[in-house]
Short mmCIF file of C-alpha atoms in Angstrom, two decimals:
data_model
loop_
_atom_site.label_atom_id
_atom_site.label_comp_id
_atom_site.label_asym_id
_atom_site.label_seq_id
_atom_site.Cartn_x
_atom_site.Cartn_y
_atom_site.Cartn_z
CA MET A 1 -46.92 79.14 -1.16
CA GLY A 2 -48.91 78.28 1.78
CA ARG A 3 -53.00 78.82 2.22
CA HIS A 4 -52.65 81.40 4.82
CA SER A 5 -50.01 83.39 2.36
CA ARG A 6 -52.81 83.82 -0.42
CA LYS A 7 -55.52 84.41 2.13
CA GLY A 8 -53.32 87.42 3.40
CA LEU A 9 -52.75 88.67 -0.05
CA GLU A 10 -56.48 88.42 -0.82
CA ALA A 11 -57.58 90.30 2.03
CA THR A 12 -54.92 93.06 1.59
CA GLY A 13 -56.36 93.55 -2.13
CA ARG A 14 -59.83 94.12 -0.67
CA GLU A 15 -58.78 96.62 1.92
CA ALA A 16 -56.94 98.50 -0.86
CA ALA A 17 -59.94 98.50 -2.97
CA ALA A 18 -62.19 99.65 -0.14
CA GLY A 19 -59.46 102.45 0.96
CA GLY A 20 -59.18 100.84 4.41
CA GLY A 21 -55.72 99.42 3.85
CA GLU A 22 -52.34 100.15 2.63
CA ALA A 23 -51.32 97.82 0.41
CA GLY A 24 -51.09 100.29 -2.78
CA ALA A 25 -52.09 103.67 -0.90
CA ASP A 26 -49.57 106.44 -0.81
CA ALA A 27 -48.93 107.69 2.54
CA GLY A 28 -49.58 111.52 3.05
CA PRO A 29 -47.42 113.58 4.69
CA GLY A 30 -46.98 113.93 8.50
CA ARG A 31 -48.96 110.65 9.19
CA GLY A 32 -45.73 108.71 10.18
CA ARG A 33 -46.41 106.09 7.43
CA ARG A 34 -44.26 105.01 4.70
CA ARG A 35 -44.95 103.75 1.46
CA ARG A 36 -44.22 100.29 0.77
CA ASP A 37 -41.37 100.08 -1.78
CA ALA A 38 -42.64 97.98 -4.84
CA ALA A 39 -39.52 96.14 -5.00
CA VAL A 40 -40.05 94.49 -1.59
CA PRO A 41 -41.66 91.24 -2.18
CA ALA A 42 -45.29 90.35 -0.74
CA PRO A 43 -45.00 88.79 2.69
CA GLY A 44 -44.51 85.12 3.01
CA ASP A 45 -46.74 82.58 4.49
CA GLY A 46 -48.17 83.44 7.90
CA HIS A 47 -51.39 84.71 9.64
CA ALA A 48 -52.44 88.48 8.41
CA PRO A 49 -53.60 90.87 11.05
CA SER A 50 -57.20 90.72 11.90
CA HIS A 51 -59.57 92.38 9.44
CA ASP A 52 -61.81 93.67 12.32
CA ASP A 53 -58.92 95.80 13.79
CA PRO A 54 -58.45 98.90 11.92
CA ARG A 55 -55.06 99.49 13.89
CA VAL A 56 -52.86 97.75 11.53
CA ARG A 57 -49.09 98.28 12.26
CA GLY A 58 -47.70 98.45 8.63
CA GLY A 59 -44.01 98.24 7.44
CA HIS A 60 -42.49 96.68 10.63
CA PRO A 61 -41.44 92.93 10.32
CA GLU A 62 -43.63 90.40 12.72
CA GLN A 63 -41.61 88.92 15.38
CA HIS A 64 -43.55 85.80 16.05
CA GLU A 65 -43.43 84.73 19.65
CA PRO A 66 -45.04 82.07 21.60
CA GLY A 67 -48.20 83.36 23.26
CA GLY A 68 -47.57 86.76 21.47
CA GLY A 69 -50.41 88.92 19.76
CA TRP A 70 -49.18 88.20 16.50
CA GLY A 71 -50.27 84.25 17.04
CA THR A 72 -47.95 81.20 17.01
CA GLY A 73 -46.05 81.92 13.77
CA PRO A 74 -46.57 80.23 10.23
CA GLN A 75 -48.54 76.97 9.93
CA PRO A 76 -46.99 74.86 7.20
CA ARG A 77 -49.00 71.59 5.86
CA TYR A 78 -48.32 68.63 8.39
CA ASP A 79 -47.74 66.30 5.65
CA ALA A 80 -44.95 68.28 4.05
CA THR A 81 -42.47 68.93 7.07
CA ARG A 82 -43.32 66.67 9.66
CA GLY A 83 -40.26 65.02 10.71
CA GLN A 84 -38.61 64.93 7.47
CA ALA A 85 -35.32 65.36 8.93
CA ALA A 86 -35.74 62.51 10.86
CA ARG A 87 -37.20 60.45 8.16
CA SER A 88 -34.30 61.33 6.03
CA GLN A 89 -31.81 60.22 8.50
CA GLU A 90 -33.75 57.01 9.23
CA ALA A 91 -33.77 56.34 5.35
CA HIS A 92 -30.04 56.91 5.48
CA ALA A 93 -29.40 54.63 8.30
CA ARG A 94 -31.48 51.91 6.67
CA GLN A 95 -29.63 52.15 3.63
CA ALA A 96 -26.47 52.01 5.31
CA VAL A 97 -27.32 48.95 7.37
CA ALA A 98 -28.90 47.22 4.41
CA ARG A 99 -25.69 47.90 2.22
CA GLN A 100 -23.35 46.57 5.21
CA LEU A 101 -25.80 43.38 5.75
CA THR A 102 -25.51 42.77 2.11
CA ALA A 103 -21.78 43.03 1.87
CA GLN A 104 -21.39 40.73 5.30
CA GLN A 105 -23.75 37.94 3.99
CA ALA A 106 -22.10 37.70 0.54
CA ALA A 107 -18.82 37.64 2.34
CA GLN A 108 -20.24 34.98 4.51
CA ARG A 109 -21.58 32.88 1.41
CA ALA A 110 -18.22 33.34 -0.29
CA ALA A 111 -16.37 31.96 2.84
CA THR A 112 -18.89 29.04 3.05
CA ARG A 113 -18.35 27.97 -0.33
CA ARG A 114 -14.39 27.91 0.20
CA ALA A 115 -14.71 26.34 3.66
CA PRO A 116 -14.31 22.64 3.84
CA ALA A 117 -16.37 19.99 5.20
CA PRO A 118 -17.46 20.82 8.91
CA GLY A 119 -14.70 19.56 11.59
CA PRO A 120 -15.41 18.79 15.05
CA THR A 121 -16.74 22.24 15.84
CA ALA A 122 -19.75 21.54 12.99
CA GLY A 123 -22.19 20.57 15.97
CA ALA A 124 -21.57 23.76 18.17
CA PRO A 125 -24.40 26.16 18.55
CA LEU A 126 -24.44 29.03 16.21
CA ILE A 127 -24.66 32.79 17.55
CA PRO A 128 -28.44 33.98 16.89
CA GLY A 129 -28.59 36.42 14.47
CA PRO A 130 -30.36 40.06 14.59
CA ARG A 131 -33.85 40.01 15.57
CA ARG A 132 -36.59 40.19 13.34
CA GLU A 133 -38.06 43.45 14.39
CA PHE A 134 -34.32 44.99 14.02
CA VAL A 135 -34.03 43.91 10.27
CA GLU A 136 -37.34 45.18 9.60
CA ALA A 137 -36.68 48.42 10.86
CA PHE A 138 -34.09 49.17 8.44
CA ASP A 139 -35.84 47.76 5.44
CA ALA A 140 -35.70 50.37 2.75
CA ALA A 141 -39.19 52.04 2.97
CA PRO A 142 -40.74 53.10 -0.50
CA PRO A 143 -40.88 57.01 -0.89
CA ASP A 144 -44.07 58.69 0.20
CA PRO A 145 -45.52 60.91 -2.64
CA GLY A 146 -47.15 63.18 -0.24
CA ARG A 147 -43.85 64.03 1.63
CA THR A 148 -41.99 66.99 0.54
CA PRO A 149 -38.16 66.68 0.04
CA PRO A 150 -35.83 68.11 2.28
CA ARG A 151 -34.60 70.91 -0.02
CA GLN A 152 -38.04 71.96 -0.76
CA ALA A 153 -39.00 71.92 3.08
CA ALA A 154 -35.53 74.25 3.65
CA ALA A 155 -36.77 76.61 0.94
CA ASP A 156 -40.09 77.02 2.42
CA GLY A 157 -38.53 77.77 5.76
CA ALA A 158 -36.30 80.29 4.52
CA GLY A 159 -39.28 82.28 3.08
CA THR A 160 -41.11 82.57 6.25
CA PRO A 161 -41.00 86.12 7.55
CA GLY A 162 -38.71 86.24 10.77
CA GLY A 163 -37.98 82.47 10.31
CA ALA A 164 -34.37 81.13 10.54
CA PRO A 165 -33.57 79.45 7.06
CA GLY A 166 -34.46 75.93 7.17
CA ALA A 167 -36.48 76.21 10.28
CA ALA A 168 -39.98 74.62 9.89
CA ALA A 169 -43.03 74.80 12.54
CA GLY A 170 -43.95 71.65 14.12
CA PRO A 171 -47.21 70.06 14.36
CA ASP A 172 -47.85 71.97 17.62
CA GLY A 173 -47.52 75.26 15.96
CA GLY A 174 -44.02 75.59 17.80
CA ASP A 175 -41.22 77.45 15.84
CA GLY A 176 -39.28 73.97 15.39
CA THR A 177 -36.65 74.79 17.89
CA GLY A 178 -38.13 73.45 20.88
CA ALA A 179 -39.95 70.37 21.41
CA THR A 180 -40.08 69.55 17.72
CA ARG A 181 -36.09 69.41 17.62
CA ASP A 182 -35.87 67.45 20.92
CA ALA A 183 -38.60 64.87 19.70
CA ARG A 184 -36.56 64.82 16.10
CA GLY A 185 -33.36 64.25 17.93
CA GLY A 186 -34.71 61.64 20.39
CA LYS A 187 -36.06 59.68 17.60
CA GLY A 188 -32.78 59.98 15.60
CA ARG A 189 -30.68 58.70 18.59
CA THR A 190 -33.19 55.59 19.02
CA PHE A 191 -32.92 54.73 15.24
CA THR A 192 -28.82 55.19 15.80
CA GLY A 193 -28.76 53.09 18.67
CA ILE A 194 -30.90 50.29 17.02
CA ALA A 195 -28.71 50.55 13.94
CA ALA A 196 -25.58 50.15 16.15
CA ALA A 197 -27.12 47.09 17.80
CA ALA A 198 -27.87 45.40 14.35
CA VAL A 199 -24.36 46.24 13.02
CA THR A 200 -22.85 44.44 16.37
CA THR A 201 -25.08 41.48 15.66
CA VAL A 202 -23.98 41.04 12.14
CA LEU A 203 -20.53 41.34 12.95
CA ALA A 204 -20.66 38.94 15.85
CA VAL A 205 -22.31 36.18 13.40
CA VAL A 206 -19.37 36.84 11.03
CA VAL A 207 -16.85 36.30 13.45
CA ALA A 208 -18.50 33.29 14.81
CA GLY A 209 -18.63 31.80 11.22
CA GLN A 210 -15.23 32.56 10.72
CA VAL A 211 -14.22 30.85 13.89
CA ALA A 212 -16.18 27.72 13.03
CA GLN A 213 -14.45 27.78 9.60
CA ASP A 214 -10.99 27.86 11.22
CA SER A 215 -11.92 25.38 13.58
CA GLY A 216 -13.35 23.20 11.13
CA GLY A 217 -10.71 23.57 8.24
CA PRO A 218 -7.88 21.14 7.60
CA SER A 219 -5.20 23.17 9.74
CA GLY A 220 -7.67 23.37 12.70
CA GLY A 221 -8.60 19.78 12.46
CA SER A 222 -4.90 19.09 12.53
CA ARG A 223 -4.40 20.96 15.40
CA ALA A 224 -7.23 19.49 17.18
CA ALA A 225 -5.98 16.10 16.07
CA GLY A 226 -2.31 16.99 17.57
CA ALA A 227 -3.40 18.76 20.84
CA ASP A 228 -7.22 18.32 22.02
CA ARG A 229 -7.98 14.93 20.44
CA ASP A 230 -6.49 14.36 23.33
CA THR A 231 -3.56 12.73 21.75
CA SER A 232 -2.61 11.48 25.42
CA GLN A 233 -5.80 9.61 25.51
CA ASP A 234 -7.17 8.99 22.17
CA ASP A 235 -3.65 7.61 20.94
CA VAL A 236 -3.15 5.68 24.27
CA SER A 237 -6.21 3.85 24.04
CA ARG A 238 -5.78 2.77 20.55
CA HIS A 239 -2.15 1.93 21.33
CA ASP A 240 -3.72 -0.36 24.06
CA GLU A 241 -6.09 -1.93 21.82
CA ARG A 242 -3.26 -2.72 19.34
CA SER A 243 -0.61 -5.36 20.53
CA ASP A 244 2.85 -5.08 19.46
CA PRO A 245 3.38 -6.41 16.33
CA GLN A 246 6.93 -8.02 17.26
CA ALA A 247 5.19 -9.82 20.33
CA GLN A 248 2.35 -11.04 18.04
CA ARG A 249 5.04 -12.26 15.97
CA VAL A 250 6.47 -13.99 18.82
CA GLU A 251 3.17 -15.39 20.03
CA ALA A 252 2.44 -16.67 16.57
CA GLN A 253 5.94 -18.83 16.20
CA PRO A 254 5.48 -22.23 17.87
CA LEU A 255 7.49 -22.66 20.66
CA SER A 256 10.98 -24.65 20.75
CA TYR A 257 11.26 -27.75 22.37
CA ALA A 258 13.98 -26.30 24.98
CA GLN A 259 11.04 -23.58 25.63
CA LYS A 260 8.36 -26.12 26.08
CA MET A 261 10.49 -28.10 28.52
CA ALA A 262 11.43 -25.38 30.62
CA LYS A 263 7.51 -24.17 30.96
CA PRO A 264 5.64 -25.46 34.08
CA TYR A 265 2.22 -26.71 33.33
CA PRO A 266 -0.87 -26.74 35.50
CA LEU A 267 -1.89 -29.99 37.33
CA ALA A 268 -3.35 -30.86 40.89
CA PRO A 269 -0.88 -32.96 43.30
CA ASP A 270 -3.57 -35.04 44.33
CA LEU A 271 -5.36 -35.63 40.96
CA THR A 272 -6.36 -39.12 39.97
CA ALA A 273 -7.64 -39.14 36.32
CA SER A 274 -9.40 -41.83 34.33
CA GLY A 275 -7.17 -44.56 34.84
CA THR A 276 -7.21 -45.60 31.11
CA PHE A 277 -4.41 -45.00 28.92
CA GLU A 278 -3.59 -44.13 25.19
CA ALA A 279 -0.50 -44.80 23.38
CA VAL A 280 1.16 -42.05 21.61
CA PRO A 281 1.19 -43.16 17.82
CA GLY A 282 4.06 -42.82 15.62
CA LEU A 283 7.44 -44.66 15.47
CA ALA A 284 10.78 -42.83 16.53
CA LYS A 285 13.67 -45.35 15.10
CA ALA A 286 16.51 -45.87 17.23
CA PRO A 287 19.48 -43.76 16.06
CA GLY A 288 22.56 -45.84 17.67
CA LYS A 289 23.95 -49.18 16.82
CA GLY A 290 24.29 -50.48 20.25
CA HIS A 291 21.64 -53.01 22.04
CA MET A 292 18.29 -51.73 21.01
CA TYR A 293 15.40 -51.52 23.55
CA ARG A 294 12.04 -51.12 22.14
CA TYR A 295 9.37 -49.03 24.49
CA ARG A 296 5.83 -47.56 23.95
CA ILE A 297 4.63 -44.51 25.50
CA ASP A 298 1.11 -44.54 27.15
CA VAL A 299 -0.85 -41.50 28.35
CA GLU A 300 -3.44 -41.15 30.65
CA LYS A 301 -6.59 -39.78 29.52
CA GLY A 302 -7.72 -36.65 31.02
CA LEU A 303 -4.42 -35.23 32.04
CA GLY A 304 -4.61 -32.34 29.56
CA LEU A 305 -0.82 -32.34 29.11
CA ASP A 306 0.94 -32.35 25.77
CA ALA A 307 1.44 -36.29 24.98
CA GLY A 308 3.62 -35.27 21.85
CA LEU A 309 6.10 -33.28 24.04
CA PHE A 310 6.50 -35.97 26.44
CA ALA A 311 7.38 -38.63 23.72
CA GLU A 312 9.75 -36.50 22.10
CA ALA A 313 11.52 -35.64 25.57
CA VAL A 314 11.75 -39.36 26.37
CA GLN A 315 13.34 -40.31 22.78
CA LYS A 316 15.76 -37.42 22.82
CA THR A 317 16.97 -37.87 26.60
CA LEU A 318 17.42 -41.80 26.52
CA ASN A 319 19.48 -41.47 23.13
CA ASP A 320 21.67 -38.57 24.21
CA ASP A 321 25.06 -39.65 24.63
CA ARG A 322 25.24 -38.23 28.19
CA SER A 323 22.46 -40.84 28.93
CA TRP A 324 22.17 -44.74 28.90
CA ALA A 325 23.35 -44.61 25.10
CA HIS A 326 26.70 -43.58 26.01
CA ASN A 327 29.42 -44.46 23.53
CA GLY A 328 27.07 -46.67 21.85
CA ALA A 329 26.33 -48.97 24.44
CA MET A 330 22.65 -48.95 23.68
CA THR A 331 19.78 -47.23 21.80
CA PHE A 332 16.20 -46.69 21.98
CA GLU A 333 13.34 -46.93 19.53
CA ARG A 334 9.59 -46.11 20.34
CA ILE A 335 6.82 -47.93 18.95
CA SER A 336 3.27 -47.45 19.19
CA SER A 337 2.16 -51.14 18.25
CA GLY A 338 3.89 -54.85 18.56
CA GLU A 339 5.71 -55.94 21.79
CA PRO A 340 7.81 -53.54 23.54
CA ASP A 341 10.47 -54.18 26.05
CA PHE A 342 8.90 -51.73 28.50
CA VAL A 343 5.92 -49.05 28.63
CA ILE A 344 6.71 -45.63 29.78
CA THR A 345 3.67 -44.39 31.47
CA LEU A 346 2.62 -40.64 32.27
CA ALA A 347 -0.16 -40.82 34.77
CA SER A 348 -1.69 -38.71 37.44
CA PRO A 349 -0.58 -39.09 41.19
CA GLY A 350 -3.53 -41.20 42.04
CA THR A 351 -3.02 -43.63 39.15
CA THR A 352 0.85 -43.94 39.58
CA ALA A 353 0.27 -44.81 43.18
CA LEU A 354 -2.03 -47.50 42.13
CA TRP A 355 0.34 -49.01 39.57
CA CYS A 356 3.68 -48.26 41.91
CA ALA A 357 1.84 -50.36 44.81
CA LYS A 358 1.49 -53.35 42.88
CA SER A 359 5.31 -53.46 43.05
CA GLY A 360 5.29 -52.77 46.86
CA LEU A 361 6.16 -49.15 46.43
CA ASP A 362 4.33 -46.25 48.02
CA THR A 363 4.64 -43.00 46.02
CA THR A 364 2.28 -40.81 47.95
CA VAL A 365 4.76 -40.09 50.76
CA ASP A 366 6.71 -37.30 48.53
CA ASN A 367 4.25 -37.83 45.51
CA VAL A 368 7.04 -39.37 43.36
CA SER A 369 7.62 -41.72 40.36
CA CYS A 370 8.56 -45.37 40.42
CA ASP A 371 9.46 -48.35 38.22
CA SER A 372 6.97 -50.97 38.68
CA ALA A 373 9.02 -54.05 38.51
CA ALA A 374 6.30 -56.31 38.99
CA THR A 375 4.70 -54.89 35.74
CA ASP A 376 5.98 -53.57 32.53
CA ARG A 377 5.24 -50.11 33.28
CA VAL A 378 7.82 -47.56 34.25
CA MET A 379 5.36 -44.68 36.01
CA ILE A 380 5.95 -41.12 35.53
CA ASN A 381 4.11 -38.89 37.92
CA ALA A 382 2.17 -36.29 35.94
CA TYR A 383 2.36 -33.92 38.93
CA ARG A 384 6.33 -33.71 38.93
CA TRP A 385 6.23 -33.72 35.39
CA ALA A 386 4.04 -30.74 34.91
CA GLN A 387 5.55 -28.78 38.06
CA GLY A 388 8.92 -30.24 38.90
CA ALA A 389 10.62 -30.14 42.23
CA SER A 390 11.87 -27.81 44.93
CA THR A 391 15.25 -29.08 44.63
CA PHE A 392 15.67 -27.96 41.21
CA GLY A 393 13.49 -24.86 41.29
CA PRO A 394 11.42 -23.32 38.96
CA ASP A 395 14.30 -22.16 36.52
CA LYS A 396 15.67 -25.71 36.02
CA LEU A 397 12.49 -27.60 34.73
CA LEU A 398 14.19 -28.94 31.71
CA ILE A 399 16.99 -30.74 33.33
CA TYR A 400 14.46 -32.19 36.12
CA ARG A 401 12.42 -33.76 33.59
CA GLN A 402 15.34 -35.12 31.96
CA MET A 403 16.43 -36.59 35.20
CA LEU A 404 13.08 -37.99 35.78
CA ILE A 405 13.27 -40.09 32.63
CA ASN A 406 17.06 -41.27 33.13
CA HIS A 407 16.50 -42.09 36.91
CA GLU A 408 13.32 -44.14 36.29
CA VAL A 409 14.54 -45.95 33.25
CA GLY A 410 17.50 -46.49 35.05
CA HIS A 411 15.72 -48.58 37.22
CA ARG A 412 14.40 -50.72 34.62
CA LEU A 413 17.64 -51.33 33.32
CA GLY A 414 18.67 -52.68 36.75
CA HIS A 415 20.24 -49.56 38.48
CA ASN A 416 19.51 -48.82 42.19
CA HIS A 417 19.71 -45.70 44.18
CA GLU A 418 23.13 -44.09 44.80
CA SER A 419 24.27 -41.09 47.01
CA CYS A 420 26.49 -38.18 46.58
CA ARG A 421 29.76 -38.59 48.25
CA THR A 422 31.75 -35.28 47.41
CA PRO A 423 30.12 -32.05 48.65
CA GLY A 424 29.63 -29.74 45.76
CA SER A 425 29.70 -32.12 43.15
CA LEU A 426 27.11 -33.23 40.89
CA ALA A 427 24.71 -35.68 42.23
CA PRO A 428 24.58 -39.37 40.74
CA VAL A 429 21.48 -39.53 38.33
CA MET A 430 20.33 -42.38 40.38
CA GLN A 431 20.24 -40.53 43.89
CA GLN A 432 16.46 -39.57 44.70
CA GLN A 433 17.20 -35.90 43.61
CA THR A 434 13.10 -35.15 43.85
CA LYS A 435 13.45 -35.68 47.53
CA THR A 436 16.84 -33.95 48.39
CA LEU A 437 20.30 -33.19 47.41
CA ASP A 438 21.52 -33.26 50.97
CA LEU A 439 22.39 -36.78 52.16
CA GLU A 440 24.40 -37.31 55.30
CA GLY A 441 25.57 -33.96 55.45
CA ILE A 442 26.66 -33.84 51.90
CA THR A 443 25.07 -31.35 49.66
CA CYS A 444 25.57 -31.94 45.92
CA ARG A 445 23.99 -30.15 42.61
CA PRO A 446 21.50 -31.36 40.81
CA ASN A 447 22.29 -33.47 37.50
CA PRO A 448 20.10 -35.17 34.89
CA TRP A 449 22.69 -37.29 33.24
CA VAL A 450 24.51 -40.68 33.78
CA HIS A 451 27.72 -39.12 32.06
CA PRO A 452 27.60 -35.37 32.52
CA GLY A 453 31.13 -34.72 31.74
CA THR A 454 30.90 -35.82 28.12
#
């Protein structure tokens, strides 16, 4: 019981002893007063009427109203009932949020243990967690020994005369139904809103973790590699860097003789090289049994052409049955030392012109080749060998080179120039096919062989 209740009982006892009160006195007849039944319990907490006022209304229940003559109602202890309902609601909210946070953290730790290594999204910024003050607001607070449990506060309020069950006076002396209830409700709504915000933040963090896990997992990585990796850019760039294996095999294989003979090679039409020659080493024996001619091949230094290809072409062309070796009439053998019958020389246009001039021949007009009869050299213009002639075109470089060898060696063997006599027929090998295929209105076809029909 409260302090005011004990004081009121003691005062009533003193008045009864002095004969001025009605706590234990019998009411006389006609006085309009009723004797209090002994079974009725003593008044509860509250202010007793003033002891200085002899006019005490006995037997009527006290109606405590704000501003009334009976005061402001019971005054319980401040620490016992102040905001107890709000604290209880706050404690329950803190416990609920704490349980939910613990469950979410446990689930997130379990998901992290199951998650594989971070994928492409590992560097993505994480969603920030709840603010510290929100977490601290819901940390479970230790119970206050000075606080009265909610059930005891409700019981105390129920024993108050004229008070509604469970009602308690606020710290300002109100009846607990006005400003105090509003303050308690506002505070409760504030904490409820904070709890909702914290729960929302936690859920956002969990969802973000799941999204990051899905993106970083094997399936997410494969999808990213299949769709966004950008297959269209990443795979294409790698494809560009890697050359076709088949193309690599083709380039790695050496070109055949025919392929080399069909390729043009760079060389300037006005080039004058070193003027010194170097014999192609080795021996290529004569394959036939006719009259044998021995020859040597010299190549001017500084041309940048394949001397071995040139030597191979001369040997194969001269000993072909369509050439001068037809029907075993003669055979040709290449030597690199000793005394040759003639020297087939591959030289720059400037050097060719110098050696041809020694025999009274001018090769500068059409940049052609010659047999320098006054010397032992059959001069092959390297520009024509490398680039061909317009009369044959770029797609007939092989047969042009064969014609060039057979024509100049034919001069060394004693044959003069000839002309085509039948339109559309093959031109004679001794016709100046480098200059033209049309003589005296008769146009013939290019031909590299002495005996082309065989």
